[in-house]
Short mmCIF file of C-alpha atoms in Angstrom, two decimals:
data_model
loop_
_atom_site.label_atom_id
_atom_site.label_comp_id
_atom_site.label_asym_id
_atom_site.label_seq_id
_atom_site.Cartn_x
_atom_site.Cartn_y
_atom_site.Cartn_z
CA MET A 1 110.57 220.75 224.14
CA ARG A 2 114.04 220.01 225.56
CA GLN A 3 115.39 216.67 226.67
CA LEU A 4 117.03 216.31 230.07
CA SER A 5 120.78 215.79 230.04
CA ALA A 6 122.19 212.51 231.29
CA LEU A 7 123.22 214.23 234.53
CA ASP A 8 119.76 215.76 235.03
CA ALA A 9 118.19 212.35 234.48
CA GLN A 10 120.49 210.80 237.07
CA PHE A 11 118.93 212.96 239.79
CA LEU A 12 115.58 211.49 238.79
CA GLY A 13 116.93 207.96 238.41
CA TYR A 14 118.52 207.53 241.81
CA GLU A 15 115.57 208.97 243.73
CA SER A 16 113.87 206.55 246.10
CA ASP A 17 111.95 206.69 249.37
CA THR A 18 115.20 207.54 251.19
CA ASN A 19 117.33 209.26 248.52
CA VAL A 20 115.32 212.39 247.76
CA ALA A 21 116.83 214.88 245.30
CA ASN A 22 115.37 218.14 246.61
CA ILE A 23 117.41 221.31 247.01
CA GLY A 24 116.00 224.45 248.57
CA GLY A 25 116.44 227.74 250.32
CA LEU A 26 115.06 229.28 253.49
CA SER A 27 114.55 233.06 253.73
CA ILE A 28 113.76 234.93 256.96
CA ILE A 29 111.47 237.91 256.36
CA ASP A 30 111.05 241.01 258.53
CA GLY A 31 107.29 241.10 259.08
CA GLN A 32 104.27 238.95 258.37
CA PHE A 33 102.48 238.51 255.06
CA SER A 34 99.82 236.19 253.71
CA ARG A 35 99.75 233.42 251.17
CA ASP A 36 97.70 235.68 248.87
CA ASP A 37 100.58 238.16 248.78
CA LEU A 38 102.97 235.37 247.84
CA VAL A 39 100.62 233.94 245.20
CA GLU A 40 100.45 237.33 243.51
CA LEU A 41 104.25 237.56 243.49
CA VAL A 42 104.78 234.00 242.22
CA GLU A 43 102.17 234.45 239.50
CA GLU A 44 104.06 237.49 238.23
CA ARG A 45 107.43 235.68 238.30
CA CYS A 46 106.08 232.55 236.61
CA ALA A 47 105.60 234.59 233.46
CA VAL A 48 109.30 235.51 233.27
CA THR A 49 110.97 232.45 234.84
CA PRO A 50 110.82 229.43 232.49
CA VAL A 51 111.82 226.84 235.08
CA LEU A 52 108.61 227.55 237.01
CA ARG A 53 106.49 226.56 234.00
CA GLN A 54 108.22 223.38 232.90
CA ARG A 55 107.09 219.89 233.80
CA LEU A 56 108.37 216.45 232.91
CA MET A 57 107.16 214.40 229.98
CA THR A 58 108.33 210.80 230.34
CA VAL A 59 109.10 208.45 227.48
CA PRO A 60 107.00 205.28 227.28
CA LEU A 61 108.61 202.27 228.97
CA GLY A 62 111.45 204.52 230.17
CA LEU A 63 113.36 203.91 226.92
CA ASP A 64 114.90 207.38 226.90
CA ARG A 65 115.46 210.38 229.12
CA PRO A 66 112.40 212.55 229.85
CA TYR A 67 111.71 215.94 228.26
CA TRP A 68 110.84 219.34 229.70
CA VAL A 69 107.57 220.68 228.27
CA GLU A 70 105.74 223.94 228.92
CA ASP A 71 102.88 223.59 231.39
CA GLU A 72 99.91 225.40 229.89
CA SER A 73 98.51 226.46 233.27
CA VAL A 74 100.63 226.36 236.42
CA ASP A 75 98.40 225.48 239.40
CA LEU A 76 99.52 228.02 242.00
CA GLY A 77 96.97 226.62 244.43
CA TYR A 78 99.13 223.51 244.49
CA HIS A 79 102.59 225.09 244.31
CA VAL A 80 102.17 227.92 246.88
CA ARG A 81 101.27 226.83 250.39
CA GLU A 82 100.96 228.33 253.87
CA LEU A 83 101.47 227.01 257.37
CA ALA A 84 102.21 228.40 260.84
CA LEU A 85 104.50 227.37 263.67
CA PRO A 86 103.08 226.73 267.14
CA ARG A 87 104.22 229.01 269.93
CA PRO A 88 106.87 230.13 270.71
CA GLY A 89 107.83 229.85 267.02
CA ASN A 90 111.59 229.60 267.56
CA ASP A 91 114.36 228.74 265.10
CA HIS A 92 114.50 225.09 266.19
CA GLN A 93 110.80 224.65 265.45
CA LEU A 94 111.28 226.31 262.08
CA ALA A 95 114.19 224.01 261.25
CA GLU A 96 112.14 220.93 262.19
CA GLN A 97 109.33 222.05 259.91
CA VAL A 98 111.70 222.74 257.02
CA ALA A 99 113.39 219.35 257.50
CA TRP A 100 110.00 217.61 257.24
CA LEU A 101 109.06 219.56 254.12
CA HIS A 102 112.47 218.93 252.58
CA GLU A 103 112.28 215.16 252.91
CA GLN A 104 108.98 214.95 250.99
CA ARG A 105 109.31 213.95 247.33
CA LEU A 106 107.96 216.31 244.69
CA ASP A 107 105.05 215.14 242.54
CA ARG A 108 106.38 214.64 239.01
CA CYS A 109 103.00 215.36 237.48
CA TYR A 110 103.59 219.07 238.23
CA PRO A 111 106.51 221.44 237.62
CA LEU A 112 109.12 220.36 240.14
CA TRP A 113 109.01 223.16 242.72
CA GLU A 114 107.00 224.32 245.75
CA VAL A 115 106.95 227.49 247.87
CA TYR A 116 105.85 227.72 251.51
CA VAL A 117 105.15 230.83 253.56
CA ILE A 118 105.64 229.96 257.23
CA GLY A 119 104.09 232.25 259.81
CA GLY A 120 104.25 232.37 263.59
CA LEU A 121 108.00 232.93 263.81
CA HIS A 122 108.92 234.87 266.95
CA GLY A 123 109.91 238.52 266.62
CA ARG A 124 107.09 239.23 264.15
CA ARG A 125 109.02 237.52 261.41
CA ALA A 126 107.97 235.11 258.67
CA ALA A 127 109.89 232.53 256.67
CA VAL A 128 109.68 231.44 253.05
CA TYR A 129 110.94 228.01 252.07
CA VAL A 130 111.44 227.24 248.37
CA LYS A 131 112.32 223.77 247.13
CA ALA A 132 112.96 222.40 243.66
CA HIS A 133 114.17 219.13 242.20
CA HIS A 134 117.89 218.82 241.46
CA ALA A 135 116.97 217.58 237.99
CA ALA A 136 115.57 221.06 237.30
CA VAL A 137 118.22 223.29 238.92
CA ASP A 138 121.70 222.99 240.38
CA GLY A 139 123.01 224.95 243.37
CA VAL A 140 123.66 228.16 241.44
CA GLY A 141 120.42 227.81 239.49
CA GLY A 142 118.56 227.19 242.72
CA ALA A 143 119.96 230.40 244.21
CA VAL A 144 118.85 232.27 241.10
CA LEU A 145 115.39 230.68 241.37
CA LEU A 146 115.09 231.73 245.02
CA ASN A 147 116.13 235.30 244.26
CA ALA A 148 113.67 235.42 241.37
CA PHE A 149 111.00 235.91 244.04
CA MET A 150 112.79 238.95 245.46
CA ASN A 151 113.22 242.62 244.59
CA ARG A 152 115.86 245.28 245.15
CA GLU A 153 113.38 247.76 246.53
CA PRO A 154 110.34 247.40 248.82
CA SER A 155 107.78 248.56 246.24
CA PRO A 156 109.07 247.72 242.77
CA GLN A 157 107.17 248.22 239.57
CA ARG A 158 105.43 245.08 238.40
CA GLN A 159 107.38 243.16 235.81
CA ARG A 160 105.69 243.15 232.46
CA PRO A 161 106.50 239.94 230.61
CA GLY A 162 106.75 239.86 226.86
CA PRO A 163 104.46 237.77 224.70
CA ARG A 164 103.96 234.34 226.24
CA ALA A 165 105.62 231.59 224.27
CA GLN A 166 103.30 229.07 222.73
CA PRO A 167 103.08 225.84 224.71
CA ASP A 168 105.35 223.14 223.41
CA ARG A 169 103.80 220.73 220.96
CA VAL A 170 103.62 217.40 222.71
CA PRO A 171 104.48 214.86 220.03
CA PRO A 172 102.48 211.65 219.69
CA THR A 173 103.77 208.52 221.37
CA ALA A 174 104.95 207.01 218.10
CA GLU A 175 107.19 210.02 217.42
CA VAL A 176 108.67 209.93 220.92
CA LEU A 177 109.41 206.22 220.61
CA ALA A 178 111.04 206.78 217.23
CA ARG A 179 113.36 209.36 218.78
CA SER A 180 114.17 206.94 221.59
CA VAL A 181 115.00 204.12 219.19
CA ALA A 182 117.28 206.45 217.24
CA GLY A 183 119.00 207.38 220.49
CA MET A 184 119.49 203.73 221.41
CA VAL A 185 121.06 203.06 218.02
CA ALA A 186 123.45 205.97 218.51
CA HIS A 187 124.34 205.01 222.10
CA PRO A 188 127.37 202.80 221.26
CA ALA A 189 128.98 205.78 219.52
CA ARG A 190 128.17 208.06 222.48
CA LEU A 191 129.53 205.43 224.85
CA THR A 192 132.82 205.24 222.96
CA ARG A 193 133.13 209.03 222.98
CA SER A 194 132.30 209.20 226.70
CA VAL A 195 134.90 206.58 227.58
CA VAL A 196 137.58 208.38 225.57
CA GLU A 197 136.70 211.72 227.18
CA THR A 198 136.57 210.22 230.68
CA VAL A 199 139.93 208.38 230.69
CA PRO A 200 142.00 211.53 231.50
CA TYR A 201 139.89 212.04 234.62
CA LEU A 202 140.11 208.56 236.13
CA ASP A 203 142.08 209.89 239.10
CA GLU A 204 139.17 212.25 239.95
CA ILE A 205 136.39 209.65 239.98
CA PRO A 206 135.41 208.25 243.38
CA LEU A 207 136.21 204.54 243.78
CA VAL A 208 137.62 204.29 240.24
CA SER A 209 140.68 206.31 241.29
CA ARG A 210 141.48 203.60 243.85
CA LEU A 211 141.58 200.79 241.29
CA PRO A 212 145.07 199.48 240.47
CA GLY A 213 146.53 201.34 237.51
CA ALA A 214 143.74 203.93 237.20
CA VAL A 215 145.96 206.86 238.20
CA SER A 216 148.81 205.72 235.93
CA VAL A 217 146.51 205.35 232.93
CA SER A 218 144.96 208.74 233.58
CA LYS A 219 148.36 210.42 233.89
CA ALA A 220 149.73 208.73 230.75
CA VAL A 221 146.75 209.77 228.63
CA ARG A 222 147.04 213.38 229.80
CA SER A 223 150.72 213.41 228.96
CA VAL A 224 150.39 212.21 225.37
CA THR A 225 147.04 213.72 224.41
CA ARG A 226 147.53 217.48 224.34
CA ARG A 227 144.17 218.14 222.80
CA LEU A 228 142.25 216.85 225.84
CA ALA A 229 141.34 220.09 227.58
CA GLY A 230 144.87 221.33 228.15
CA LEU A 231 145.64 219.04 231.07
CA GLU A 232 149.43 219.13 230.52
CA GLY A 233 151.10 220.11 233.78
CA ALA A 234 148.00 219.65 235.91
CA PRO A 235 148.80 218.82 239.55
CA GLU A 236 148.48 215.17 240.48
CA LEU A 237 145.68 214.34 242.90
CA PRO A 238 146.37 212.09 245.89
CA SER A 239 144.61 208.76 246.27
CA LEU A 240 142.06 209.33 249.03
CA ALA A 241 141.04 206.49 251.34
CA VAL A 242 137.58 207.13 252.77
CA PRO A 243 137.30 206.19 256.48
CA TRP A 244 134.08 205.08 258.12
CA THR A 245 132.08 207.63 260.12
CA PRO A 246 128.69 207.50 261.87
CA PHE A 247 127.18 209.48 258.99
CA ASN A 248 128.14 206.95 256.32
CA GLY A 249 125.90 204.05 255.36
CA PRO A 250 122.35 203.73 254.03
CA ILE A 251 120.43 206.88 254.95
CA SER A 252 116.84 206.90 256.13
CA ARG A 253 113.96 208.91 254.69
CA HIS A 254 114.05 211.43 257.55
CA ARG A 255 116.12 214.60 257.82
CA ARG A 256 117.24 217.13 260.38
CA PHE A 257 118.18 220.71 259.53
CA ALA A 258 120.00 223.50 261.37
CA PHE A 259 121.05 226.97 260.27
CA THR A 260 123.23 229.77 261.54
CA ASP A 261 125.05 232.94 260.41
CA LEU A 262 128.78 233.64 260.31
CA PRO A 263 130.01 237.23 259.73
CA LEU A 264 131.50 237.39 256.25
CA ASP A 265 133.92 240.19 257.20
CA GLU A 266 135.44 237.97 259.90
CA VAL A 267 135.85 235.14 257.41
CA LYS A 268 137.54 237.55 255.01
CA SER A 269 139.88 238.85 257.71
CA ILE A 270 141.03 235.27 258.32
CA LYS A 271 141.38 234.79 254.58
CA ASN A 272 143.60 237.87 254.31
CA ALA A 273 145.68 237.02 257.38
CA PHE A 274 146.59 233.54 256.17
CA GLY A 275 146.72 234.17 252.43
CA VAL A 276 143.97 231.69 251.62
CA THR A 277 140.54 232.00 249.98
CA VAL A 278 137.06 232.43 251.44
CA ASN A 279 136.25 228.96 250.13
CA ASP A 280 139.28 227.54 251.97
CA VAL A 281 138.05 229.09 255.22
CA VAL A 282 134.52 227.72 254.70
CA VAL A 283 135.84 224.21 254.06
CA ASP A 284 138.18 224.45 257.07
CA LEU A 285 135.35 225.63 259.35
CA ALA A 286 133.29 222.63 258.24
CA ALA A 287 136.24 220.31 258.85
CA THR A 288 136.79 221.69 262.36
CA ALA A 289 133.10 221.48 263.25
CA VAL A 290 132.87 217.88 262.05
CA ARG A 291 136.12 217.02 263.87
CA ARG A 292 134.66 218.30 267.14
CA TRP A 293 131.42 216.39 266.57
CA LEU A 294 133.31 213.14 265.88
CA ILE A 295 135.52 213.58 268.96
CA GLY A 296 132.42 214.21 271.07
CA HIS A 297 130.93 210.94 269.81
CA ASP A 298 134.17 208.97 270.24
CA ALA A 299 134.17 208.27 266.50
CA MET A 300 137.19 210.19 265.20
CA PRO A 301 139.05 208.16 262.55
CA GLU A 302 142.82 208.36 262.24
CA GLU A 303 142.58 209.07 258.50
CA PRO A 304 141.40 212.44 257.15
CA LEU A 305 137.79 212.67 256.10
CA VAL A 306 137.07 213.02 252.38
CA ALA A 307 134.59 215.66 251.23
CA CYS A 308 132.73 216.06 247.97
CA VAL A 309 133.08 219.68 246.78
CA PRO A 310 130.73 220.73 243.95
CA PHE A 311 132.03 223.14 241.31
CA ALA A 312 129.74 225.28 239.17
CA LEU A 313 130.26 225.16 235.41
CA ARG A 314 127.50 227.73 234.96
CA ARG A 315 129.26 231.08 234.61
CA LYS A 316 126.14 233.20 234.31
CA GLY A 317 123.16 232.59 236.55
CA VAL A 318 120.06 233.16 234.50
CA GLY A 319 117.83 230.50 235.96
CA GLU A 320 117.96 227.96 233.15
CA THR A 321 116.62 224.50 233.74
CA GLY A 322 119.18 221.79 234.34
CA ASN A 323 122.57 221.15 235.88
CA ARG A 324 125.93 222.64 234.98
CA ILE A 325 128.05 221.22 237.75
CA THR A 326 130.84 218.80 238.46
CA VAL A 327 132.33 217.51 241.70
CA MET A 328 135.83 216.99 242.98
CA LEU A 329 137.13 215.32 246.14
CA THR A 330 139.37 216.80 248.81
CA SER A 331 140.78 215.69 252.16
CA LEU A 332 139.66 217.78 255.14
CA GLY A 333 142.57 217.54 257.58
CA THR A 334 140.26 216.42 260.36
CA GLN A 335 143.11 214.36 261.82
CA ILE A 336 145.19 217.52 262.47
CA ALA A 337 144.82 218.96 265.98
CA ASP A 338 146.57 222.29 265.40
CA PRO A 339 144.10 224.78 263.83
CA ARG A 340 146.80 226.69 261.93
CA GLU A 341 148.19 223.49 260.39
CA ARG A 342 144.68 222.27 259.62
CA LEU A 343 143.84 225.47 257.72
CA GLN A 344 147.12 225.23 255.79
CA ALA A 345 146.41 221.60 254.89
CA THR A 346 142.93 222.57 253.72
CA HIS A 347 144.37 225.37 251.60
CA GLU A 348 146.94 223.09 249.96
CA ALA A 349 144.35 220.39 249.20
CA MET A 350 141.87 222.92 247.79
CA GLN A 351 144.61 224.62 245.78
CA LYS A 352 145.41 221.37 244.00
CA ILE A 353 141.87 220.70 242.90
CA LYS A 354 141.34 224.39 242.00
CA GLU A 355 144.45 224.41 239.78
CA ARG A 356 143.30 221.17 238.20
CA PHE A 357 139.79 222.53 237.69
CA ASP A 358 141.01 225.86 236.23
CA LEU A 359 143.14 224.04 233.65
CA ALA A 360 140.27 221.85 232.55
CA PRO A 361 136.92 221.60 234.37
CA ALA A 362 136.28 217.95 235.20
CA GLN A 363 133.91 216.41 232.67
CA TRP A 364 133.91 212.88 234.08
CA LEU A 365 130.56 213.29 235.84
CA GLN A 366 128.70 214.08 232.64
CA GLY A 367 130.67 211.45 230.71
CA LEU A 368 129.92 208.79 233.29
CA CYS A 369 126.21 209.59 233.14
CA GLU A 370 126.26 209.52 229.34
CA SER A 371 127.80 206.06 229.31
CA VAL A 372 124.74 204.41 230.88
CA PRO A 373 121.83 203.63 228.50
CA ALA A 374 118.84 205.79 229.36
CA ALA A 375 116.60 202.76 229.90
CA LEU A 376 118.95 201.44 232.61
CA THR A 377 119.77 204.74 234.32
CA GLY A 378 117.44 204.38 237.30
CA LEU A 379 118.32 200.74 237.94
CA ALA A 380 122.07 201.38 237.64
CA ASP A 381 121.95 204.49 239.85
CA ARG A 382 120.02 202.80 242.65
CA ALA A 383 122.27 199.72 242.53
CA LEU A 384 125.40 201.90 242.67
CA PHE A 385 124.07 203.97 245.57
CA GLY A 386 123.27 200.80 247.46
CA LEU A 387 126.81 199.52 246.92
CA LEU A 388 128.35 202.80 248.10
CA ALA A 389 126.19 202.88 251.21
CA ARG A 390 126.81 199.30 252.30
CA GLY A 391 130.55 199.13 252.65
CA CYS A 392 132.36 201.12 250.00
CA PRO A 393 131.70 204.85 250.63
CA ALA A 394 132.93 207.23 247.97
CA VAL A 395 133.04 210.26 250.30
CA ASN A 396 132.19 211.08 253.92
CA LEU A 397 130.23 214.30 253.48
CA THR A 398 129.53 217.21 251.14
CA VAL A 399 130.78 220.77 251.69
CA SER A 400 129.69 223.57 249.37
CA ASN A 401 129.88 227.36 249.14
CA VAL A 402 127.44 229.25 246.90
CA PRO A 403 127.97 232.99 246.38
CA GLY A 404 124.89 235.14 246.85
CA PRO A 405 123.85 238.80 246.58
CA GLN A 406 125.44 241.31 248.95
CA ILE A 407 122.71 243.93 248.57
CA PRO A 408 119.48 244.08 250.63
CA LEU A 409 116.54 242.29 249.02
CA TYR A 410 112.79 242.44 249.63
CA MET A 411 109.92 240.01 249.26
CA CYS A 412 106.31 241.15 249.15
CA GLY A 413 107.46 244.56 250.41
CA ARG A 414 109.27 243.16 253.46
CA ALA A 415 113.02 243.05 253.99
CA VAL A 416 114.79 239.72 253.61
CA LEU A 417 116.84 239.40 256.80
CA ALA A 418 118.75 236.20 256.06
CA GLN A 419 119.01 233.34 253.58
CA TYR A 420 120.07 229.75 254.24
CA PRO A 421 120.68 226.88 251.81
CA VAL A 422 118.86 223.57 252.31
CA SER A 423 120.80 221.01 250.32
CA LEU A 424 120.57 217.25 249.83
CA ILE A 425 122.10 214.11 251.25
CA ASN A 426 122.14 210.64 249.75
CA ASP A 427 123.77 207.23 250.09
CA ALA A 428 126.66 208.21 247.79
CA GLY A 429 127.53 211.53 249.41
CA GLY A 430 127.01 210.63 253.06
CA GLY A 431 124.41 211.67 255.59
CA LEU A 432 125.88 215.13 256.24
CA ASN A 433 125.87 218.23 254.04
CA ILE A 434 127.23 221.64 255.08
CA THR A 435 126.53 224.43 252.59
CA ALA A 436 127.25 228.16 252.85
CA PHE A 437 125.33 230.91 251.06
CA SER A 438 126.51 234.50 251.33
CA TYR A 439 123.98 237.32 251.64
CA LYS A 440 124.34 240.92 252.79
CA GLY A 441 127.59 240.48 254.69
CA GLU A 442 126.71 237.14 256.29
CA LEU A 443 127.46 233.52 255.51
CA GLY A 444 124.21 231.64 255.94
CA MET A 445 125.19 228.09 256.90
CA GLY A 446 122.67 225.32 256.22
CA ILE A 447 123.31 221.86 257.67
CA VAL A 448 121.27 218.89 256.44
CA VAL A 449 121.74 215.48 258.06
CA ASP A 450 120.14 212.09 258.32
CA ARG A 451 117.90 212.21 261.37
CA ALA A 452 119.17 208.95 262.89
CA MET A 453 122.84 209.40 262.03
CA VAL A 454 123.21 212.92 263.47
CA PRO A 455 120.46 213.51 266.05
CA ASP A 456 122.22 216.59 267.49
CA VAL A 457 122.57 218.66 264.32
CA TRP A 458 122.49 221.98 266.21
CA HIS A 459 125.77 221.03 267.88
CA ILE A 460 127.44 221.21 264.47
CA ALA A 461 126.04 224.72 264.02
CA ASP A 462 127.55 225.68 267.40
CA TYR A 463 130.87 224.09 266.46
CA LEU A 464 131.04 226.28 263.33
CA HIS A 465 131.04 229.34 265.59
CA ASP A 466 133.67 227.74 267.83
CA ALA A 467 135.82 227.04 264.79
CA LEU A 468 135.54 230.65 263.64
CA GLU A 469 136.54 231.92 267.08
CA GLU A 470 139.52 229.57 267.06
CA LEU A 471 140.81 231.00 263.79
CA LYS A 472 140.10 234.58 264.92
CA SER A 473 142.25 234.01 268.00
CA LEU A 474 145.16 233.06 265.74
CA VAL A 475 144.74 236.28 263.79
CA GLY A 476 144.26 238.46 266.89
#
């Protein structure tokens, strides 16, 4: 039995009818197969993938963070589902179906994941959509979970799991409450430690970095406290003012989703030509696409947009439960008309946060979560998200790039043609998320938006291609 971290619990605490903490992946399969085929595969992988067998055990009265316990019998009849698209079964219909599935909250009485096989896709293809709760996996862990259902060859040997671990002993209520009381007694000491550890990162924390004196205090502490993660000489981060956009404000409970592919070799050729990174190019493509969308809606602010960029702290993807991430903020250069200058501005902004992150990965997110008593986590999270949505946005949107496998993969004996991320949006991060996932020489771009804020989500997918062509013309 393992207790959720403070960050894991936050993803549970802020969830509401509109802020849903699902992350997922969509795979396009060459050929049709049935739910029975998928059930057989999932049953095999459940035995060797712990996250598929773990469900939540809550603490009475919400006095402490929940625990992960082993589910004695995973109900695959519940977790594995099948549906079909109506004719003609095109990509837009598929995206609409995935958006609807993605906005549905997961039942916390079961392990927090579901798998859907979607038939009827034109071209004799099928799709598999996997979703899990962000409390259970982060972006890298989610990619590992998705690929756990895949093989490197069409007809692999069945995996033979070792001896099944004994189900966790579920302690009696009195024992759980005793642990919670002990945690509450120790919280003041944890709070003090979290505050001390968070002070050097004040200039990285949304909203806090804009408070008078926050940057000066953060800089002074880094200068005199050498032992704090080696932050001496770290580049200073600019104070970022977050402008208003149509995709900021309280989000609804409804989503739209679009997906597309960008050739990875073309992205790398741009990277080589300009001396930047693949991640820089991905962020710049997102900035250009969003710039074009804002101009088309007569909503382009004079100030640069501010993006939340997640960073993985998990160095080895082995599918563990939980989150090992942090986030940093960067300006996008959306106010710059010249594409060459915009890419250079993106590179310089990303270089600063990368240098800062390499010197000492930002720990403020975990420290901030630790500082809130477990019994108040949900209330505090929902109140904060409401504040951010109603007039004080922390960021405009989220942009992420998750590396994936570059070798062909197979599911149920059929080739996996493409993979696309399906990420989350919320009041704090804005109603627009653009995430890239690389697979077999392609960048699968997944765009998740609030349905009312961005009704024309496929335009953003088109603008990503336009942005790539624009940069290619500079190279050519």
